[in-house]
Every structure is written in C-alpha cells, then in structure tokens.
Amino acid sequence: MRKWLIIASFIIVTSCLGFLYSFKPDNSLAQQDVIKEHVVFWYYSEEMTKEVYRFEKDYPHIKVITRLVKNPEILLEELYAAVSAGNPPDIAEIPSWYGIYPLIEKGAIYPVNDLLDNEYKAELPDAFTKRFQMINELWAIPISYEVPTLFIHEAYLGQIVQNLDTSSALPKIMSENKFPNIKWNINADNNYPWYLIHLKNQNNSIVNNTEVELIEATKYFLFHKNHLALTEFVNGEGGILMSSSSKLQLVEKQVGNKFKWKVAPFPIEETKIIPNGNGLVVFKKEEILRNNTKQFLLYMQKEERLNSFALASSTIPANKQLVESKPFQDNYRYFPDYQRLLITSLAAEGRFMTAEDELEWNKLIESNENRR
C-alpha cells in the first residue's frame, strides 16, 4: 500500500511541476517583443539593401521592413498613393530632381534639420543640399549625388574633345565630323532633361530661357535621348555619350578591353552644374518621431555608410571632406579625369527646388519626343 502511495505522490508532484512550468515566460515571445521595434523603408537603389543589412547587424533589436522598387518614378507614384491612403512608410529614398515638393505641399513629411548629425551637417555639399531645401528648411537627408559627364570613345574622337569646352561646341562636332563604323557622334541617355536644364541655365546658351522657346530650340540640338545610347556606346557604336558620373563603373565593366575611352566634364562652367542624387524623407506617421527611426537616419549619416554606399553605386557621397580625402580618391586612381571631376563638383552652385521642377522635366521630355 505504501508503495502505491509513493507512486501516486510522485505522479501528482510531476503533474504540478508540469502545470507550473507552463507559466514560464516563453523566450521566443520575449524575443518577439524586442523585435517589435521596426522601421518601414522604401527605396529604389539596390545598394541600400546592404546598408540595411549592416544596420540590422549593429542594431539587432530593430527590424527594417524594406520594399525595393524598380526605379524612382515608380516609387514616387507609390508614395503619393500611400500618402493618400494614409499608409506611407516611415522613411523613403527620393530623387532630387522632382517629387519631393508635392509631399511638402501635402504636409506628409517632416523637415529634417533637427535630425542631422552635427559633423554630417558641416560637410554637406551646398549645391546638392539645395535640391532638398526650401526657404530655411531641409526636407530630405542627402545621401549621394551625381553630375553630368561625357564618356568619350577616344579612338574615334581623338583631338576633337580637347576643344570641347563650351556647349556651343556640341553642334559643331556633330555637323563637321563624321566617323566610320559608328551610329552617332553624340547622344544622351534617359536623363536627357537633366542635361538640357544645364544648357538652358547657361549664359549665351544655344537654348533659350523660356519653356516655350526651349521646346522649340531643342530641335537645333543634334543629339537626343536614346534608350539604347549607353548600350551602343559600350559596344563601340557611339562617339560621345552624355550620361551621369554614376555610370562610370558600368561603362568600365561593359567596355572592358574593347576600346579606349575617357571621361570629361560636362561642357559648361563648373559653378553651373546642378547635381542630381538621392535623399531620405521621413513621413509624418506619428506626432513624435520614434527613436528607432532616428537611429536609422543617424546611422545612414555616418561617413563610413556614405562612403560604402557611394562606392557601391558609383555616386559621390554627400560629404565634402570624404570626397576630397585621399582614400576615397584612390578608389578612382585609374581615372584621373574622374578624380578631378569629383573635386570640381564641390564648386557647383546648384539650384533650389521649385514647385515647377516636375513640370519642367516633363516639358523637356515632350520636346524631345515631339522632334522629328
């Protein structure tokens, strides 16, 4: 009898312990509570993915919920729709040419002046910062920028490019020089409106100043937008490609040993250059910005992150000291012309954003598509 009482007692005690154990906190649930801190981030630059990964590694308690969109135009459309639906991300990448003004007008984003690290703020290139600035407010955190650049098929054009110092030289080259085995002498890629805006802003430019005159005047340009311009250039079928400094790595990779080529600055005054690039906007989802969102924004302002992103995307970091530094310049030691271009980009004056930026961009596209 005693034996059975001992067995019964053992069973009862074991059952009680099992019951009590069920009340023990679940570690997995505790981890989920920690990971509930998150940031929703939409972007179009693939290189951002690596920066997000590094952030999560350094801040394991914060989860970044990402969405990579094909290009900035599509992202802008989706951001406008998300704002209208009341469900925007916390942070989004945004291009500097147009798209930010409607978000400011709708009161959808925060000004970011108070979210800038002091060291980062002191090194911002003025020309690029202007693209996100209105009155005394900055509306996006600049990350990196690009400047218009000429990629030149050296074997075909030889000495001609030495005289390419003003925009007036462009039609002269096109009309007076014919080269065998190439489809065109000068062509522009899909950023065509950006190049025309530079020419429009030049004194004594062959492009006039009003929008109506500009659309009419573009017919005198002997280059035009060509969706295949970059592809044809790297295949040896083009003479001068009007493109962006951000295409350097791509051109280098695609040309390989096919032919000799070089880069040259855009043929206008250095101070007249208007950089184009990307920044981070912060949406007004809450009255008080969450700390995890602030941490991500501060993380992206670090010199190491700006350097990493710029090198991966072949862009210029939004940090004057970094652009001028020998370690950064040494990454392009085989491209001395490009190294000079990086330095001269800091002398640009730039241009403030306006409500008409998108309208102007679309008119320039129209001026090209309507030309026959």
Tab-separated table of C-alpha atoms in Angstrom:
chain	number	residue	atom	x	y	z
A	1	MET	CA	0.000	0.000	0.000
A	2	ARG	CA	2.763	2.327	0.924
A	3	LYS	CA	4.435	1.653	-2.422
A	4	TRP	CA	1.330	2.771	-4.283
A	5	LEU	CA	1.057	5.924	-2.197
A	6	ILE	CA	4.629	6.840	-3.111
A	7	ILE	CA	3.909	6.275	-6.810
A	8	ALA	CA	0.717	8.336	-6.653
A	9	SER	CA	2.520	11.161	-4.856
A	10	PHE	CA	5.236	11.161	-7.489
A	11	ILE	CA	2.653	11.403	-10.260
A	12	ILE	CA	0.867	14.288	-8.518
A	13	VAL	CA	4.106	16.223	-7.902
A	14	THR	CA	5.239	15.709	-11.502
A	15	SER	CA	1.888	16.914	-12.824
A	16	CYS	CA	2.035	20.011	-10.640
A	17	LEU	CA	5.533	20.849	-11.802
A	18	GLY	CA	4.460	20.451	-15.419
A	19	PHE	CA	1.480	22.710	-14.823
A	20	LEU	CA	3.639	25.369	-13.171
A	21	TYR	CA	6.238	25.158	-15.974
A	22	SER	CA	3.565	26.096	-18.471
A	23	PHE	CA	3.522	29.550	-16.855
A	24	LYS	CA	7.245	30.077	-17.509
A	25	PRO	CA	7.875	33.060	-19.874
A	26	ASP	CA	8.474	31.946	-23.443
A	27	ASN	CA	11.898	33.165	-24.636
A	28	SER	CA	10.721	33.267	-28.222
A	29	LEU	CA	7.839	35.541	-27.251
A	30	ALA	CA	10.245	37.748	-25.319
A	31	GLN	CA	12.456	37.995	-28.395
A	32	GLN	CA	9.420	38.899	-30.479
A	33	ASP	CA	8.641	41.695	-28.034
A	34	VAL	CA	12.145	43.057	-28.509
A	35	ILE	CA	11.983	42.798	-32.296
A	36	LYS	CA	8.674	44.656	-32.400
A	37	GLU	CA	10.737	47.833	-32.851
A	38	HIS	CA	10.817	48.323	-36.579
A	39	VAL	CA	11.325	50.815	-39.400
A	40	VAL	CA	9.456	50.645	-42.708
A	41	PHE	CA	11.791	51.737	-45.503
A	42	TRP	CA	11.027	52.010	-49.251
A	43	TYR	CA	13.843	52.608	-51.706
A	44	TYR	CA	14.938	52.216	-55.334
A	45	SER	CA	18.747	51.960	-55.068
A	46	GLU	CA	19.689	48.296	-54.771
A	47	GLU	CA	22.837	49.288	-52.891
A	48	MET	CA	20.620	50.337	-49.955
A	49	THR	CA	19.957	46.666	-49.240
A	50	LYS	CA	23.483	46.133	-47.938
A	51	GLU	CA	23.246	49.202	-45.733
A	52	VAL	CA	20.010	47.904	-44.224
A	53	TYR	CA	21.681	44.550	-43.540
A	54	ARG	CA	24.579	46.274	-41.769
A	55	PHE	CA	22.185	48.376	-39.701
A	56	GLU	CA	20.243	45.326	-38.516
A	57	LYS	CA	23.513	43.627	-37.602
A	58	ASP	CA	24.566	46.614	-35.480
A	59	TYR	CA	21.061	47.151	-34.048
A	60	PRO	CA	19.593	43.637	-33.683
A	61	HIS	CA	16.611	44.932	-31.688
A	62	ILE	CA	15.357	46.923	-34.711
A	63	LYS	CA	13.836	45.235	-37.745
A	64	VAL	CA	13.855	47.170	-41.031
A	65	ILE	CA	10.879	46.213	-43.176
A	66	THR	CA	12.029	47.004	-46.687
A	67	ARG	CA	10.497	47.422	-50.095
A	68	LEU	CA	12.731	47.737	-53.161
A	69	VAL	CA	11.027	49.444	-56.102
A	70	LYS	CA	12.276	49.283	-59.691
A	71	ASN	CA	13.013	52.988	-60.224
A	72	PRO	CA	12.421	56.396	-58.591
A	73	GLU	CA	9.491	57.298	-60.851
A	74	ILE	CA	7.532	54.220	-59.781
A	75	LEU	CA	8.459	54.784	-56.147
A	76	LEU	CA	7.163	58.362	-56.279
A	77	GLU	CA	3.820	57.176	-57.665
A	78	GLU	CA	3.528	54.575	-54.916
A	79	LEU	CA	4.474	57.098	-52.231
A	80	TYR	CA	1.790	59.523	-53.418
A	81	ALA	CA	-0.761	56.694	-53.360
A	82	ALA	CA	0.367	55.565	-49.899
A	83	VAL	CA	0.068	59.105	-48.534
A	84	SER	CA	-3.451	59.404	-49.954
A	85	ALA	CA	-4.359	56.069	-48.345
A	86	GLY	CA	-2.829	57.141	-45.031
A	87	ASN	CA	-0.274	54.332	-45.039
A	88	PRO	CA	3.159	55.628	-46.094
A	89	PRO	CA	6.455	54.070	-44.953
A	90	ASP	CA	8.456	55.593	-42.117
A	91	ILE	CA	11.329	56.505	-44.429
A	92	ALA	CA	11.727	56.549	-48.207
A	93	GLU	CA	14.514	57.229	-50.647
A	94	ILE	CA	13.686	60.077	-53.009
A	95	PRO	CA	15.334	61.569	-56.115
A	96	SER	CA	16.408	65.188	-56.056
A	97	TRP	CA	15.071	66.238	-59.440
A	98	TYR	CA	11.407	66.259	-58.654
A	99	GLY	CA	8.898	64.520	-56.467
A	100	ILE	CA	9.556	65.963	-53.056
A	101	TYR	CA	7.580	69.197	-53.466
A	102	PRO	CA	4.112	67.549	-53.534
A	103	LEU	CA	4.981	65.739	-50.290
A	104	ILE	CA	5.919	69.053	-48.661
A	105	GLU	CA	2.762	70.697	-50.005
A	106	LYS	CA	0.579	67.935	-48.543
A	107	GLY	CA	2.343	68.162	-45.172
A	108	ALA	CA	3.247	64.488	-45.490
A	109	ILE	CA	6.888	64.684	-44.425
A	110	TYR	CA	8.954	66.172	-41.619
A	111	PRO	CA	11.639	68.790	-42.157
A	112	VAL	CA	14.886	67.083	-41.238
A	113	ASN	CA	17.042	69.932	-39.912
A	114	ASP	CA	16.814	68.618	-36.345
A	115	LEU	CA	17.644	65.059	-37.437
A	116	LEU	CA	21.103	65.881	-38.757
A	117	ASP	CA	24.294	64.869	-37.005
A	118	ASN	CA	26.447	67.966	-36.468
A	119	GLU	CA	29.546	66.507	-38.149
A	120	TYR	CA	27.493	65.333	-41.114
A	121	LYS	CA	25.757	68.713	-41.425
A	122	ALA	CA	29.068	70.584	-41.500
A	123	GLU	CA	30.277	68.574	-44.523
A	124	LEU	CA	27.174	68.737	-46.730
A	125	PRO	CA	27.906	69.962	-50.278
A	126	ASP	CA	25.890	73.151	-50.726
A	127	ALA	CA	24.917	72.537	-54.364
A	128	PHE	CA	23.348	69.172	-53.643
A	129	THR	CA	21.725	70.255	-50.376
A	130	LYS	CA	19.818	72.941	-52.284
A	131	ARG	CA	17.906	70.278	-54.197
A	132	PHE	CA	16.093	69.317	-50.992
A	133	GLN	CA	15.865	72.774	-49.487
A	134	MET	CA	13.081	75.330	-49.398
A	135	ILE	CA	13.460	78.641	-47.564
A	136	ASN	CA	15.332	77.625	-44.397
A	137	GLU	CA	14.072	74.065	-44.166
A	138	LEU	CA	15.754	70.912	-45.387
A	139	TRP	CA	13.210	68.252	-46.382
A	140	ALA	CA	15.397	65.242	-47.094
A	141	ILE	CA	18.695	63.933	-45.770
A	142	PRO	CA	21.143	63.958	-48.712
A	143	ILE	CA	22.974	60.653	-49.224
A	144	SER	CA	24.845	60.811	-52.540
A	145	TYR	CA	24.811	62.666	-55.838
A	146	GLU	CA	25.941	62.506	-59.449
A	147	VAL	CA	26.952	65.090	-62.027
A	148	PRO	CA	26.525	65.067	-65.820
A	149	THR	CA	29.529	63.524	-67.532
A	150	LEU	CA	30.754	62.840	-71.045
A	151	PHE	CA	32.026	59.366	-71.891
A	152	ILE	CA	34.244	59.629	-74.946
A	153	HIS	CA	35.277	56.977	-77.450
A	154	GLU	CA	38.877	58.156	-77.632
A	155	ALA	CA	39.884	56.245	-80.753
A	156	TYR	CA	37.179	57.930	-82.848
A	157	LEU	CA	37.239	61.430	-81.486
A	158	GLY	CA	40.917	61.923	-80.661
A	159	GLN	CA	41.897	65.572	-80.588
A	160	ILE	CA	38.369	66.897	-81.041
A	161	VAL	CA	37.498	66.542	-77.368
A	162	GLN	CA	40.301	68.907	-76.407
A	163	ASN	CA	38.179	71.733	-77.771
A	164	LEU	CA	35.017	70.567	-76.065
A	165	ASP	CA	34.900	73.361	-73.508
A	166	THR	CA	31.540	75.013	-74.147
A	167	SER	CA	28.059	73.848	-75.037
A	168	SER	CA	28.337	75.678	-78.372
A	169	ALA	CA	30.957	73.105	-79.431
A	170	LEU	CA	28.403	70.292	-79.411
A	171	PRO	CA	26.539	71.020	-82.659
A	172	LYS	CA	29.845	71.919	-84.342
A	173	ILE	CA	31.263	68.483	-83.577
A	174	MET	CA	28.095	66.872	-84.795
A	175	SER	CA	27.889	68.754	-88.061
A	176	GLU	CA	31.543	68.873	-89.099
A	177	ASN	CA	32.900	65.487	-88.091
A	178	LYS	CA	31.878	62.137	-89.460
A	179	PHE	CA	33.399	58.912	-88.247
A	180	PRO	CA	33.110	55.491	-89.854
A	181	ASN	CA	31.615	52.471	-88.125
A	182	ILE	CA	29.591	54.392	-85.532
A	183	LYS	CA	25.872	55.080	-85.395
A	184	TRP	CA	26.155	58.512	-83.845
A	185	ASN	CA	28.672	61.099	-82.685
A	186	ILE	CA	26.848	62.494	-79.652
A	187	ASN	CA	23.871	61.025	-77.857
A	188	ALA	CA	22.200	61.258	-74.459
A	189	ASP	CA	20.743	58.588	-72.221
A	190	ASN	CA	17.396	58.746	-70.403
A	191	ASN	CA	18.470	61.654	-68.195
A	192	TYR	CA	18.168	63.874	-71.260
A	193	PRO	CA	16.024	66.513	-69.464
A	194	TRP	CA	18.745	66.923	-66.828
A	195	TYR	CA	21.355	67.740	-69.476
A	196	LEU	CA	19.087	70.234	-71.227
A	197	ILE	CA	18.346	72.024	-67.962
A	198	HIS	CA	22.089	72.601	-67.584
A	199	LEU	CA	22.315	74.030	-71.077
A	200	LYS	CA	19.213	76.105	-70.516
A	201	ASN	CA	20.761	77.728	-67.450
A	202	GLN	CA	23.974	78.679	-69.222
A	203	ASN	CA	24.561	82.270	-70.274
A	204	ASN	CA	24.734	82.577	-74.052
A	205	SER	CA	23.463	79.024	-74.365
A	206	ILE	CA	22.060	77.848	-77.657
A	207	VAL	CA	18.964	77.017	-75.673
A	208	ASN	CA	16.769	79.963	-74.745
A	209	ASN	CA	15.299	80.638	-71.347
A	210	THR	CA	11.521	80.322	-71.533
A	211	GLU	CA	9.850	76.925	-71.630
A	212	VAL	CA	8.125	77.593	-74.946
A	213	GLU	CA	11.354	78.756	-76.570
A	214	LEU	CA	13.202	75.837	-75.022
A	215	ILE	CA	10.921	73.244	-76.581
A	216	GLU	CA	11.280	74.952	-79.933
A	217	ALA	CA	15.046	75.369	-79.597
A	218	THR	CA	15.777	71.731	-78.843
A	219	LYS	CA	15.271	70.851	-82.489
A	220	TYR	CA	18.643	72.510	-83.130
A	221	PHE	CA	20.393	70.027	-80.867
A	222	LEU	CA	21.906	67.283	-82.919
A	223	PHE	CA	21.962	64.872	-80.009
A	224	HIS	CA	18.835	63.421	-78.484
A	225	LYS	CA	17.585	60.907	-75.947
A	226	ASN	CA	18.246	57.345	-76.976
A	227	HIS	CA	17.158	54.437	-74.777
A	228	LEU	CA	19.997	52.391	-76.251
A	229	ALA	CA	22.640	55.118	-76.021
A	230	LEU	CA	24.643	53.517	-73.234
A	231	THR	CA	24.398	50.028	-74.734
A	232	GLU	CA	25.532	51.257	-78.135
A	233	PHE	CA	28.387	53.240	-76.621
A	234	VAL	CA	29.848	50.299	-74.686
A	235	ASN	CA	29.575	48.225	-77.877
A	236	GLY	CA	31.750	50.756	-79.705
A	237	GLU	CA	28.932	52.232	-81.776
A	238	GLY	CA	28.895	55.743	-80.312
A	239	GLY	CA	31.261	58.689	-80.112
A	240	ILE	CA	30.307	60.843	-77.105
A	241	LEU	CA	27.782	59.585	-74.577
A	242	MET	CA	26.083	62.234	-72.448
A	243	SER	CA	25.387	60.457	-69.219
A	244	SER	CA	25.941	60.560	-65.467
A	245	SER	CA	29.046	60.128	-63.352
A	246	SER	CA	27.207	57.224	-61.708
A	247	LYS	CA	27.641	55.195	-64.909
A	248	LEU	CA	31.434	55.026	-64.529
A	249	GLN	CA	31.606	51.521	-63.071
A	250	LEU	CA	29.049	50.201	-65.532
A	251	VAL	CA	30.907	51.620	-68.552
A	252	GLU	CA	34.212	50.283	-67.239
A	253	LYS	CA	32.763	46.815	-66.778
A	254	GLN	CA	30.920	46.694	-70.103
A	255	VAL	CA	33.663	48.155	-72.320
A	256	GLY	CA	36.452	46.040	-70.872
A	257	ASN	CA	39.260	45.898	-73.432
A	258	LYS	CA	37.104	46.636	-76.490
A	259	PHE	CA	38.421	50.169	-76.970
A	260	LYS	CA	39.976	53.128	-75.185
A	261	TRP	CA	37.674	55.644	-73.608
A	262	LYS	CA	37.829	58.550	-71.217
A	263	VAL	CA	35.571	60.761	-69.156
A	264	ALA	CA	35.268	64.517	-69.495
A	265	PRO	CA	33.276	67.095	-67.540
A	266	PHE	CA	30.049	68.448	-68.942
A	267	PRO	CA	30.903	71.373	-71.269
A	268	ILE	CA	29.606	74.200	-69.106
A	269	GLU	CA	31.004	76.351	-66.301
A	270	GLU	CA	31.792	74.265	-63.231
A	271	THR	CA	29.747	76.507	-60.982
A	272	LYS	CA	26.665	75.999	-63.176
A	273	ILE	CA	26.493	72.267	-62.529
A	274	ILE	CA	23.256	71.128	-60.868
A	275	PRO	CA	23.875	67.842	-59.059
A	276	ASN	CA	21.258	65.124	-59.094
A	277	GLY	CA	21.018	62.477	-56.418
A	278	ASN	CA	19.081	60.814	-53.658
A	279	GLY	CA	17.996	61.584	-50.133
A	280	LEU	CA	15.855	60.160	-47.347
A	281	VAL	CA	12.447	61.646	-46.498
A	282	VAL	CA	10.677	60.996	-43.192
A	283	PHE	CA	6.898	60.644	-43.188
A	284	LYS	CA	4.559	62.090	-40.549
A	285	LYS	CA	3.039	58.861	-39.304
A	286	GLU	CA	3.136	59.984	-35.672
A	287	GLU	CA	3.332	63.285	-33.842
A	288	ILE	CA	6.618	62.290	-32.218
A	289	LEU	CA	9.236	60.512	-34.284
A	290	ARG	CA	10.184	57.128	-32.844
A	291	ASN	CA	13.746	56.562	-31.598
A	292	ASN	CA	14.317	53.580	-33.887
A	293	THR	CA	13.565	55.768	-36.927
A	294	LYS	CA	16.011	58.376	-35.643
A	295	GLN	CA	18.661	55.704	-35.095
A	296	PHE	CA	18.380	54.518	-38.684
A	297	LEU	CA	18.645	58.069	-40.033
A	298	LEU	CA	21.705	58.845	-37.899
A	299	TYR	CA	23.283	55.566	-38.963
A	300	MET	CA	22.958	56.498	-42.644
A	301	GLN	CA	24.707	59.834	-41.999
A	302	LYS	CA	27.900	58.189	-40.771
A	303	GLU	CA	30.906	58.743	-43.012
A	304	GLU	CA	31.503	55.016	-43.257
A	305	ARG	CA	27.979	54.433	-44.565
A	306	LEU	CA	28.116	57.338	-47.024
A	307	ASN	CA	31.437	56.014	-48.306
A	308	SER	CA	30.178	52.446	-48.621
A	309	PHE	CA	27.010	53.428	-50.466
A	310	ALA	CA	28.785	55.845	-52.818
A	311	LEU	CA	31.410	53.314	-53.849
A	312	ALA	CA	28.798	50.609	-54.411
A	313	SER	CA	26.567	52.886	-56.506
A	314	SER	CA	29.373	54.800	-58.280
A	315	THR	CA	27.993	58.064	-56.923
A	316	ILE	CA	29.542	60.951	-54.981
A	317	PRO	CA	28.971	60.951	-51.209
A	318	ALA	CA	27.178	63.897	-49.647
A	319	ASN	CA	30.258	64.737	-47.599
A	320	LYS	CA	32.829	67.288	-48.793
A	321	GLN	CA	35.649	66.005	-46.613
A	322	LEU	CA	35.100	62.454	-47.788
A	323	VAL	CA	35.065	63.447	-51.485
A	324	GLU	CA	38.385	65.247	-51.076
A	325	SER	CA	40.029	62.540	-48.985
A	326	LYS	CA	42.904	60.530	-50.456
A	327	PRO	CA	41.394	57.123	-49.551
A	328	PHE	CA	38.210	57.924	-51.454
A	329	GLN	CA	40.068	59.463	-54.392
A	330	ASP	CA	42.344	56.415	-54.571
A	331	ASN	CA	39.380	54.253	-55.476
A	332	TYR	CA	39.462	56.036	-58.840
A	333	ARG	CA	43.234	56.254	-59.316
A	334	TYR	CA	42.920	54.785	-62.810
A	335	PHE	CA	40.559	57.615	-63.779
A	336	PRO	CA	42.429	60.895	-63.108
A	337	ASP	CA	39.864	62.864	-65.150
A	338	TYR	CA	37.133	61.483	-62.932
A	339	GLN	CA	39.101	62.369	-59.802
A	340	ARG	CA	39.229	65.980	-60.998
A	341	LEU	CA	35.524	65.842	-61.757
A	342	LEU	CA	34.816	64.780	-58.160
A	343	ILE	CA	36.676	67.789	-56.792
A	344	THR	CA	35.145	70.295	-59.223
A	345	SER	CA	31.656	69.031	-58.332
A	346	LEU	CA	32.129	70.670	-54.926
A	347	ALA	CA	32.448	74.075	-56.615
A	348	ALA	CA	28.955	73.854	-58.114
A	349	GLU	CA	26.342	76.366	-57.033
A	350	GLY	CA	23.348	74.135	-57.674
A	351	ARG	CA	19.733	75.203	-57.703
A	352	PHE	CA	16.969	75.259	-55.092
A	353	MET	CA	13.925	73.072	-55.627
A	354	THR	CA	10.795	74.673	-57.038
A	355	ALA	CA	7.176	73.659	-57.485
A	356	GLU	CA	7.755	73.648	-61.258
A	357	ASP	CA	10.550	71.046	-61.289
A	358	GLU	CA	8.369	68.153	-62.399
A	359	LEU	CA	6.530	70.308	-64.953
A	360	GLU	CA	9.834	71.447	-66.450
A	361	TRP	CA	11.157	67.886	-66.582
A	362	ASN	CA	8.076	66.640	-68.425
A	363	LYS	CA	8.178	69.512	-70.905
A	364	LEU	CA	11.761	68.648	-71.782
A	365	ILE	CA	10.834	65.022	-72.357
A	366	GLU	CA	7.992	66.220	-74.559
A	367	SER	CA	10.319	68.493	-76.516
A	368	ASN	CA	12.453	65.501	-77.405
A	369	GLU	CA	9.607	63.108	-78.222
A	370	ASN	CA	7.928	65.673	-80.487
A	371	ARG	CA	11.042	66.395	-82.502
A	372	ARG	CA	11.202	64.775	-85.908
